[in-house]
Amino acid sequence: MIEDRRTRDRAATRALVLGLLGLWFGIFAPFAIWTGARSLQRIRASDGTLGGATSAGVGLFAGAIGLAAVVINIAYWFLAS
Amino acid sequence: MRLLRYIWRTVAVVLVVTLAGITYPGAVLVSMIVRLTPPPTASGRVPQGALSWLHVAHPNGGVPYIADDQGRMVLLHGAIPGGLIDFWYGGNPTRPDPPPYYPIDRQAYDGEFCPANTAFMPVPPLCKDDIAKMAALGFNSLRLPLSWSLIEPQRGQFSQAYLGRIAQVVGWARDQGMYVILDMHQNAYSRYVGAPADGTANLRYYTGAPAWATITDGFHSEAYISKREVNPAVLEANTNFWYNRGGIQDEYIASVAFLAQRFKGDTTVAGYSIFNEPLPGWNLPPGFEDLLLFPFYRRVIDAVTGVGDGLPCWSGAVMSAVCGYRDLGVHDLRHLFFLDTGLLREVTDFPTHLGLPVSSYPNLVLAMHAYTHIYTLDSLAEQRPDQAGYPFGGYEQSYSLAEREAEAIGAALFVAEFGNSPEWDALMLTNQLQEEERHRVGFAFWTWMENCGSWGMFEAIDCSDHSPQAKSSGCLRAARERLLSRVYPRASADPTLTYQYDANTGAFSLQAHARPGDPSTIVYIPPAVGGDVTTSGAASQSVVPGADGSRLVTVSPSGGTFSVAVSAAPLSLTGCS
């Protein structure tokens, strides 16, 4: 068995939590995108010493969906009302 | 290791997509689909009735409005009688769950008979004479609050007796040419939330759900800060309803369908008010409104009309915002659905939701409750209404924002409740009525009659006397008659018309524009108003006097701008009758 000895980037978990919260509360979505993108950047630049790319990526993805919902909703409100 | 990572990524993405489906992204997506779905059309023979069918007209770029079968904007003016509400009877304070006090059997109200009133109930019984009195004040509608606990007293068993009683009141209204809004009423969820542990039940005004649908999970029932809604048992019961615990929301939907099945061909019924003053329970805005309340409205509309918006979901358990509801076979495509904005909006006079489209069904009405300075934040801070620091936009704030909310949802606007203590009539009632005129919205006044409380249009009975009383009320309050029995346009082809009524002088003026061939504008003048009527501009008028001294002015436009005026004259109020 090969043990994954990489250190996990702490911001990756933060991005995941913010991204999931952003689905309910759109206010968190931009922070999820920002945190997730920064975390991915650090992980890629670490030459394999930092882990958590999946969490960061999923957080960024969830944040993007949450933000899209907010933007569509706000745009709709101003166009329709 | 690579395989594990691949599986974890796949699971995570599936999880996010699933969560997105049941939260805001899913709700927004379904709402946009609903917005783009062509509205259903009622086919087959149009059932004829005593009154014109009402619908919601959707002008291009304009605010939707309630319209009659000639396409004219219709303004509904009315009051709210509470006699059919299953209120808690306070004659025995140690008993938290007494049976309904006023008879449900319609025969108890036959002819001119009216059961005895009692100070132990918050309101008097509703009788035939009440509807006649409403019509005499110029009301062309009434909002009739009903109780789920009387519609479905046992799970799955719907009361034909109560339905007969409702039909009786609808019949009385039909005889007077008045519309009825059937209102699924509740206050503090239910009168079965339980009494405080010390046994001193005071559940006055609690009403709504039957005992079997009141799931409090053992939370104690006690109204904190003297507000019945700030009660742990009430909050828990509401939460359980919104999450459809034990399928109770399914039963509620079945109750509305039961009601609609009976009245789907009845023109006297304007429509259904789905849920009065929804309380979020432990949920927070705007998630409550967008993810629970308005999707619930969509499901009720799906069930009653069969329009099939939203995705098919399992019922009987929690249903997410994307869920629609199965067609319950009623196929009522001609009535209005009144969507109450919720209690938090009432407290803030500000939208507590994001205004997502609810349904492709076109006949939706956003039902706002206008209680500025009564339940708004300033009143919670104990500021005087005439010195209040909130709402920042005054009375206008709630109306202008509600108009935008309604437009976003694709609904007409209606003030389903407003009212105040009589000492504030000159300030609050006057301002609310001015806003209603300015925004061209109809209203239902809370309340018609009230025992011991002070908000009714009439003086209350002697509340120190707890024996059965023959009288429903005292005198008609002069200020209320002066303000609420108004000159107003009942119908007009111009939805942008402007009108003003001065309740002090009886003077009225209306300005409108019409194209050649447009249907007539109808202006109602109550018996108390005696000024001369004149029409100028591109229209002619005919005035038909009513038997009660009222006048109905029919203004036939020839194309162009016209105005109607009633000159000032001393009001002859009826006062005590």
Coordinates of C-alpha atoms in Angstrom, one line a residue, chain A residues 10 23 25 35 37 39 66 68:
Chain A
R10 CA -6.1 24.0 4.4
L23 CA -25.7 26.6 -2.8
F25 CA -26.7 31.1 0.7
T35 CA -10.6 30.4 -2.0
A37 CA -9.0 29.1 -7.2
S39 CA -6.0 26.8 -3.3
G66 CA -24.2 29.1 -6.6
A68 CA -24.6 31.7 -11.4

